[in-house]
Structure formats: structure tokens, C-alpha cells
mmCIF file of C-alpha atoms in Angstrom:
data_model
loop_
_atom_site.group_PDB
_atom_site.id
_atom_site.type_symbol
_atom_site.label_atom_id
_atom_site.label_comp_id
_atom_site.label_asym_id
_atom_site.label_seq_id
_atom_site.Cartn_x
_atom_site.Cartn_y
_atom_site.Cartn_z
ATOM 1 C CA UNK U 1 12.722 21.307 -14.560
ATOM 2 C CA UNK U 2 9.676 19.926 -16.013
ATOM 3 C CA UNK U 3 9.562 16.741 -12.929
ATOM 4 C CA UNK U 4 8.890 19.959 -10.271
ATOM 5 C CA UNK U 5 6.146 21.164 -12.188
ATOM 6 C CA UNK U 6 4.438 18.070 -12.420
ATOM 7 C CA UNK U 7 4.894 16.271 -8.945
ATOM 8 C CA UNK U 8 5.562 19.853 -7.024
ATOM 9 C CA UNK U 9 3.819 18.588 -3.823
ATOM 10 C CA UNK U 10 6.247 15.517 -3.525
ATOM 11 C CA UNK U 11 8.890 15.123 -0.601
ATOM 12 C CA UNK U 12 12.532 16.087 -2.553
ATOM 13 C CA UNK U 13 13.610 12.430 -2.335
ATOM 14 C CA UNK U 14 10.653 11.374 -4.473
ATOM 15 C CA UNK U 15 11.334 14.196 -6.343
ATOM 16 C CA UNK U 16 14.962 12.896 -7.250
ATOM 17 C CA UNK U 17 13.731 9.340 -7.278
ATOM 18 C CA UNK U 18 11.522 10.270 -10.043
ATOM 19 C CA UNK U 19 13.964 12.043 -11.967
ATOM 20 C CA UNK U 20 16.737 9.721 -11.648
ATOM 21 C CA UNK U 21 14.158 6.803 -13.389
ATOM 22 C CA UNK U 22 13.502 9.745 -15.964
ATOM 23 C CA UNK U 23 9.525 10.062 -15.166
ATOM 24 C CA UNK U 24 8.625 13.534 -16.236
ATOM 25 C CA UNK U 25 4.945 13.979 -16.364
ATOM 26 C CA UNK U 26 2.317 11.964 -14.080
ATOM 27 C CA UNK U 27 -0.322 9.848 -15.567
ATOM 28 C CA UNK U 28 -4.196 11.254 -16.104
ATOM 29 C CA UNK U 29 -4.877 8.699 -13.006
ATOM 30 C CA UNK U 30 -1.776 9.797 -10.764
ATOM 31 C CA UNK U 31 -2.662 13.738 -11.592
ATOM 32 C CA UNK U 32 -6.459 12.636 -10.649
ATOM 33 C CA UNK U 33 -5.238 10.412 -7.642
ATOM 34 C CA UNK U 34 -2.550 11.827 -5.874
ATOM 35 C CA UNK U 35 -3.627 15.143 -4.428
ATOM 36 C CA UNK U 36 -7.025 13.296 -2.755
ATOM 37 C CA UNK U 37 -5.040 10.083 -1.119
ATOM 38 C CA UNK U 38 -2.632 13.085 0.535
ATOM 39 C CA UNK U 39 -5.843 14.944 1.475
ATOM 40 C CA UNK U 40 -6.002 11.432 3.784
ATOM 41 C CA UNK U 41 -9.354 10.222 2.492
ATOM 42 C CA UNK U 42 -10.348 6.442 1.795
ATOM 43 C CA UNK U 43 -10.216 6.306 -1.868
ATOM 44 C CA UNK U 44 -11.474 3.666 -4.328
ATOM 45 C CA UNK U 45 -9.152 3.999 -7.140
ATOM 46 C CA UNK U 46 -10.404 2.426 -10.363
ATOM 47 C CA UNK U 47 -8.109 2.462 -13.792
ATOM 48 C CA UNK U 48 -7.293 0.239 -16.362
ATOM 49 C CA UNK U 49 -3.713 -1.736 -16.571
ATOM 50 C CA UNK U 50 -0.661 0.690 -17.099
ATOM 51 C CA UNK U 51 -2.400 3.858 -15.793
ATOM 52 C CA UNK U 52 0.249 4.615 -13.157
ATOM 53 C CA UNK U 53 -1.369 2.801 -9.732
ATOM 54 C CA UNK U 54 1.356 0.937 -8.348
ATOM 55 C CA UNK U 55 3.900 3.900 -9.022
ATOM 56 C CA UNK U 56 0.886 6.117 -7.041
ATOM 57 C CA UNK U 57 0.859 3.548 -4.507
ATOM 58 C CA UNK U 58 4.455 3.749 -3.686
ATOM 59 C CA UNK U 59 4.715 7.154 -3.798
ATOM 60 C CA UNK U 60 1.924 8.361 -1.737
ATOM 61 C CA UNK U 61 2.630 5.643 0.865
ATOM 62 C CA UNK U 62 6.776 7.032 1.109
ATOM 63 C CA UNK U 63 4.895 10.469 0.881
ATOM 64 C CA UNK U 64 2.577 9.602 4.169
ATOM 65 C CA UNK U 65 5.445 8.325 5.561
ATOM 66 C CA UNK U 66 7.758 11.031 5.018
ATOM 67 C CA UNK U 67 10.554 9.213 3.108
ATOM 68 C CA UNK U 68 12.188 8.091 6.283
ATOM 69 C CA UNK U 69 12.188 5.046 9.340
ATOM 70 C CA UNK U 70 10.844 5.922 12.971
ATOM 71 C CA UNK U 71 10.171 3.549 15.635
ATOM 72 C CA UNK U 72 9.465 -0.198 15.232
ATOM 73 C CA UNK U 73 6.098 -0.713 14.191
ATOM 74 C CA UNK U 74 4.701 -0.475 10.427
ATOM 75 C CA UNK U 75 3.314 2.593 9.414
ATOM 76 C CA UNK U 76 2.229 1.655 6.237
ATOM 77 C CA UNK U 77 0.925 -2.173 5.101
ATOM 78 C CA UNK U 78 0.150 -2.911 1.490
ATOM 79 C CA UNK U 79 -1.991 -5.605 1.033
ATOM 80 C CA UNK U 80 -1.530 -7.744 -2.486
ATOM 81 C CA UNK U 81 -3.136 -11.342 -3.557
ATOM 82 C CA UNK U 82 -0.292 -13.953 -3.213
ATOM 83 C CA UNK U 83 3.734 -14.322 -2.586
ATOM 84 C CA UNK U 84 4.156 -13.749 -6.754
ATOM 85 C CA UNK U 85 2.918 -10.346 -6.114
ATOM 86 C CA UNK U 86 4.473 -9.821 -2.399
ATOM 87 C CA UNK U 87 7.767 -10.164 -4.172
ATOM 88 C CA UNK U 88 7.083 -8.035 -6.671
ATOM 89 C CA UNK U 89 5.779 -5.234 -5.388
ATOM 90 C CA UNK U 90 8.951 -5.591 -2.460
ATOM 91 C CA UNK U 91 11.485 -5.276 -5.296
ATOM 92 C CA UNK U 92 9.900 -2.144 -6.641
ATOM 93 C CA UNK U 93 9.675 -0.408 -3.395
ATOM 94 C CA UNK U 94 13.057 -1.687 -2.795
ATOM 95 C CA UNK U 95 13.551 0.518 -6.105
ATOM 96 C CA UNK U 96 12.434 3.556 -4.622
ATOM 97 C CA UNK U 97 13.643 3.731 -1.198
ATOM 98 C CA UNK U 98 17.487 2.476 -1.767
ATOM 99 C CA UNK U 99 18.540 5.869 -0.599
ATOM 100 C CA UNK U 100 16.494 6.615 2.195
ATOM 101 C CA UNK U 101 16.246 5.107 5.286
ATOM 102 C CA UNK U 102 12.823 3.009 5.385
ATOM 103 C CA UNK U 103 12.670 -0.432 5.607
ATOM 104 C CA UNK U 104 10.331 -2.552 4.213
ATOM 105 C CA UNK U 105 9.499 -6.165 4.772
ATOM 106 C CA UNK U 106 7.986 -9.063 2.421
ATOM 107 C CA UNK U 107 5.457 -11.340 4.322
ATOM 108 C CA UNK U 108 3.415 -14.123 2.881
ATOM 109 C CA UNK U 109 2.107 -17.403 4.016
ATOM 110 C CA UNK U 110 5.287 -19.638 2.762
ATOM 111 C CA UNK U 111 7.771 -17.920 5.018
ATOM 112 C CA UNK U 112 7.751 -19.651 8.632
ATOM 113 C CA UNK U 113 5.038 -17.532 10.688
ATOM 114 C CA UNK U 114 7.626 -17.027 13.801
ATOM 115 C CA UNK U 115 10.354 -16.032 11.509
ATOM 116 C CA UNK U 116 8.116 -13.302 10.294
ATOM 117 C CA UNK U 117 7.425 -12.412 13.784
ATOM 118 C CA UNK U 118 10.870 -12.164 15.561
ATOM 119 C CA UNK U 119 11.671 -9.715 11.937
ATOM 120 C CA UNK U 120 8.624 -7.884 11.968
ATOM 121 C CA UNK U 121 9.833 -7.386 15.515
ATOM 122 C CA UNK U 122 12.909 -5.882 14.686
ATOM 123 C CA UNK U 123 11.512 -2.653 13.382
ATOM 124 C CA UNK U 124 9.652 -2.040 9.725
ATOM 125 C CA UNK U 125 8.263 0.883 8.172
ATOM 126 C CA UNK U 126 6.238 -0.891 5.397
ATOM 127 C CA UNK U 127 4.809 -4.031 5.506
ATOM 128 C CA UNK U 128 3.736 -5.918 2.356
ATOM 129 C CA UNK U 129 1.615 -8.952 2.988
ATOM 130 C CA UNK U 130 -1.168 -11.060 2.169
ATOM 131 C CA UNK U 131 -5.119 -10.892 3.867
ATOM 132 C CA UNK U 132 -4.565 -13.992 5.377
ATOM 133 C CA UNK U 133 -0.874 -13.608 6.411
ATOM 134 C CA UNK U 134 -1.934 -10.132 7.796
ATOM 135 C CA UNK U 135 -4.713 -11.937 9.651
ATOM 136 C CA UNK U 136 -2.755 -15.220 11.130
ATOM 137 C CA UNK U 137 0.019 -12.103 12.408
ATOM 138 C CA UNK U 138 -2.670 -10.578 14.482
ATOM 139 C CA UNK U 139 -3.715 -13.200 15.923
ATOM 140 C CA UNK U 140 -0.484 -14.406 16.910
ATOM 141 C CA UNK U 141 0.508 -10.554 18.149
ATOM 142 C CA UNK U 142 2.936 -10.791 15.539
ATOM 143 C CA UNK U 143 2.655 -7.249 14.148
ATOM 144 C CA UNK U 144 1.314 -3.696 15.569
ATOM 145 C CA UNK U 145 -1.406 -1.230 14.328
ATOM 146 C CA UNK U 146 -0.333 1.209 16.907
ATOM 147 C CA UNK U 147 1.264 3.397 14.451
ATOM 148 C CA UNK U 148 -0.318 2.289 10.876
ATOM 149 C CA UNK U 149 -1.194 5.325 8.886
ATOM 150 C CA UNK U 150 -2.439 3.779 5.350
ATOM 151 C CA UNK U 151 -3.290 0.807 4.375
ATOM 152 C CA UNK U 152 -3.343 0.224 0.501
ATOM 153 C CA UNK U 153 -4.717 -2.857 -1.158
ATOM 154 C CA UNK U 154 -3.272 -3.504 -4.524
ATOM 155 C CA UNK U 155 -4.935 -4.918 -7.679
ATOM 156 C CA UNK U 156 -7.624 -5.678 -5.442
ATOM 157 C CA UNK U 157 -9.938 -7.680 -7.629
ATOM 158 C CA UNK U 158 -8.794 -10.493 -5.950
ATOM 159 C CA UNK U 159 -10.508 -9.997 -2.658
ATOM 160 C CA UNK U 160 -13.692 -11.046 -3.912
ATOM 161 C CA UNK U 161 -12.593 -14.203 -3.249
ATOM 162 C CA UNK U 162 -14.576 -15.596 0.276
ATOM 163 C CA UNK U 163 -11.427 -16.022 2.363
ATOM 164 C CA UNK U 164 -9.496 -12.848 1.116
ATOM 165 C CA UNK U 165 -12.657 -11.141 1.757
ATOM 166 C CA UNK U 166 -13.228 -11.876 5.051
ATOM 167 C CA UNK U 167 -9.523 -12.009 6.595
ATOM 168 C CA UNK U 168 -9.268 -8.098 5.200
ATOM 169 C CA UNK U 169 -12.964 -7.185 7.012
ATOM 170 C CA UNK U 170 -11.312 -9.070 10.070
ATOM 171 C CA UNK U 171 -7.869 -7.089 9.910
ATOM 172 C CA UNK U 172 -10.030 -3.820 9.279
ATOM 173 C CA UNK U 173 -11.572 -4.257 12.712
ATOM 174 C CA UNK U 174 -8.884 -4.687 14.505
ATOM 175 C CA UNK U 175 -7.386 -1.693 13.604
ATOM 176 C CA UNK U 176 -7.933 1.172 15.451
ATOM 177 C CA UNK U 177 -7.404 3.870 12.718
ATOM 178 C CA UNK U 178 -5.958 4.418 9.576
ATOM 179 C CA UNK U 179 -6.289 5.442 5.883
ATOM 180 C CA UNK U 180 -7.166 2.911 3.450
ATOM 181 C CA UNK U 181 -6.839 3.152 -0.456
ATOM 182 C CA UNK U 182 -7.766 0.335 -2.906
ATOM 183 C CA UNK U 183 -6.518 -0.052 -5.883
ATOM 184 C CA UNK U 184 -8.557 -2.121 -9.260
ATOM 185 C CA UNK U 185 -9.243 -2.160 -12.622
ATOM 186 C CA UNK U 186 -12.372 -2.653 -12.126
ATOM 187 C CA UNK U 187 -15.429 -2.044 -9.477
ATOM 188 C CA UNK U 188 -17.109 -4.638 -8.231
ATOM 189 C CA UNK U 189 -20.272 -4.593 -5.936
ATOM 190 C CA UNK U 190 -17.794 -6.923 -3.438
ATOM 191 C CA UNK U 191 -15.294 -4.732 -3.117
ATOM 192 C CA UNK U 192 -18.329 -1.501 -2.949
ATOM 193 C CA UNK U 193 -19.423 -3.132 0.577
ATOM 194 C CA UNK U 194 -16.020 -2.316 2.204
ATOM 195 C CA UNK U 195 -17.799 0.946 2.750
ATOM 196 C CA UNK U 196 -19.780 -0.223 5.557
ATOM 197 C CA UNK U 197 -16.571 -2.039 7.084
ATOM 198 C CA UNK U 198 -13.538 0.444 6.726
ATOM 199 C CA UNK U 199 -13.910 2.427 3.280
ATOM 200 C CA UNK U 200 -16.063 5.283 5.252
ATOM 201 C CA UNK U 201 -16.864 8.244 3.171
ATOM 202 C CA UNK U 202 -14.799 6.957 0.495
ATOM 203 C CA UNK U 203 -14.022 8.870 -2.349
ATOM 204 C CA UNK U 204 -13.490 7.421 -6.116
ATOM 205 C CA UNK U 205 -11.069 8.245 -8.397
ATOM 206 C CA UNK U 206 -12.104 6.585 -11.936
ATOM 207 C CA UNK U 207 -10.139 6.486 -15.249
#
């Protein structure tokens, strides 16, 4: 089966996932991408529209987290621009782990902050949010970092923008530890300095 082959590496769920929405053969940027976010580097990953990143973000984040919930606290955020693109990327997650057991939970500034609190609360496994929303929940204790193990920013172009920007240098710092992997179409010197914040040693992956 030509799916094996090409994603051979994957958990089996992803595996089936893949086959069942009939994706044979990875991308150039997903064959260039995938092995070196499992390796559990920071990696800048820089490709053009269509290449494959969100699909590589989902997958290596359900890889990381082994396809399956434990505990209460988020092991995986993914960081995106607004509540357009929160609800998006929920939906296609949603996609991929209908037949597992993870649970993943939509945040953004529009959705009462206590509500988000008292669910968060509850137990998640992924966490999609914005900079901001991420920052006003840790300041309010509304989430844990205890157990984060990657933190992806999507289409992240947009945190060159001054308050983006700084509420993801403040969440970086309050996190003890974890993997970070940002995702753009194109570099820009802004998003270069997160090196000497929380992209240490990072490596690029450019299409």
C-alpha cells in the first residue's frame, strides 16, 4: 500500500486517517518537514500556500501526542491569528481525530473568558487559541503548561503585528518547556528574533 511507504513513521490511526481521505504521497514540504519536527527540534517552517503545512501541523501534533487523551491539561496548543481561523483549523482537527479519543478545544477572545476556563478545566488535549486569548488565560490561571509538549503557530505572518508579538514572547516565558514549530509563507526578520525568546537552535525547513 503505497500510504505505508510514504508516511511509514506515522502512528496506525494517522495511517488510516490518511488513507480513508485518499492522501497517498506527502508533499516536497511534509517529506522535508516531518521527520525533523518528530526529531523534537524548534523548526521554522517556510512554504508557499498549498504545500501541505496545516495537514503537517495536525499530524505531527496527533503524532507527539500519540493519537490519544491523558490527563486534563493541554499537551499541545496551536496558536492561529483570529476566531475565523480558530474555527477553522478546530473543524479540521475535528476531521482527523473523530475516531480517537483526543479532545480538542476552540478558544478565542469572543467566547466569555470564564466559560473558557471552567471547559478548559474539564480536561483538553489540544488547545487552539489566539496570542492574546492564550495570554489573558494565563493570567487568569485559566489553562496549564504543566504538560504542553508543542506548541505550533500557524500562518504566522500575522505575529508581526505589536500586540500578537508580544502576548506570544509573554506566553513563551511562562512556559517552562516545550517544542515550538512555526509555520509561514514567508520569513520575516520579526518572526527571525523568536530565536532569542523560545525558537532556540531552531532549525528551517524552506520550500
Amino acid at each position: 500500500m503505497l500510504i505505508v511507504m510514504s508516511f511509514k513513521k506515522l502512528n496506525p490511526y494517522l495511517l488510516e486517517m490518511l488513507e480513508r481521505f485518499s492522501i497517498e504521497e506527502p508533499t516536497p514540504f511534509q517529506k522535508s518537514s516531518i521527520p525533523i519536527i518528530k526529531s523534537g527540534s524548534n523548526v521554522y517552517c517556510t512554504a508557499p500556500k498549498d504545500s501541505g503545512k496545516t495537514t503537517t501541523l495536525i499530524l505531527t501534533t496527533l503524532q507527539i501526542l500519540k493519537c490519544e487523551a491523558v490527563g486534563n491539561a493541554p499537551r499541545a496548543v496551536v496558536v492561529v491569528e483570529n476566531k475565523e481561523k480558530v474555527l477553522e483549523l478546530y473543524d479540521e482537527f475535528l476531521r482527523y481525530t473523530k475516531y480517537s479519543s483526543l479532545r480538542v478545544y476552540a478558544s478565542y477572545k469572543e467566547l466569555h473568558i470564564d466559560i473558557q476556563k471552567s471547559e478548559i478545566f474539564e480536561g483538553i488535549d489540544i488547545l487552539i487559541t489566539t496570542p492574546t486569548t492564550l495570554h489573558k488565560l494565563f493570567l487568569l490561571n485559566g489553562v496549564s503548561t504543566s504538560q504542553l509538549k508543542i506548541c505550533s503557530i500557524d500562518d504566522g505572518g500575522f505575529l508581526t503585528q505589536k500586540s500578537d508579538y508580544t502576548a506570544m514572547i509573554t506566553v513563551a516565558q511562562s512556559i517552562m518547556k516545550c517544542q515550538y514549530v512555526l509555520y509561514s509563507e514567508k520569513m520575516n526578520p520579526k518572526l527571525k528574533r523568536f530565536e532569542e525568546f523560545f525558537m532556540e537552535r531552531a532549525q528551517h525547513v524552506k520550500i
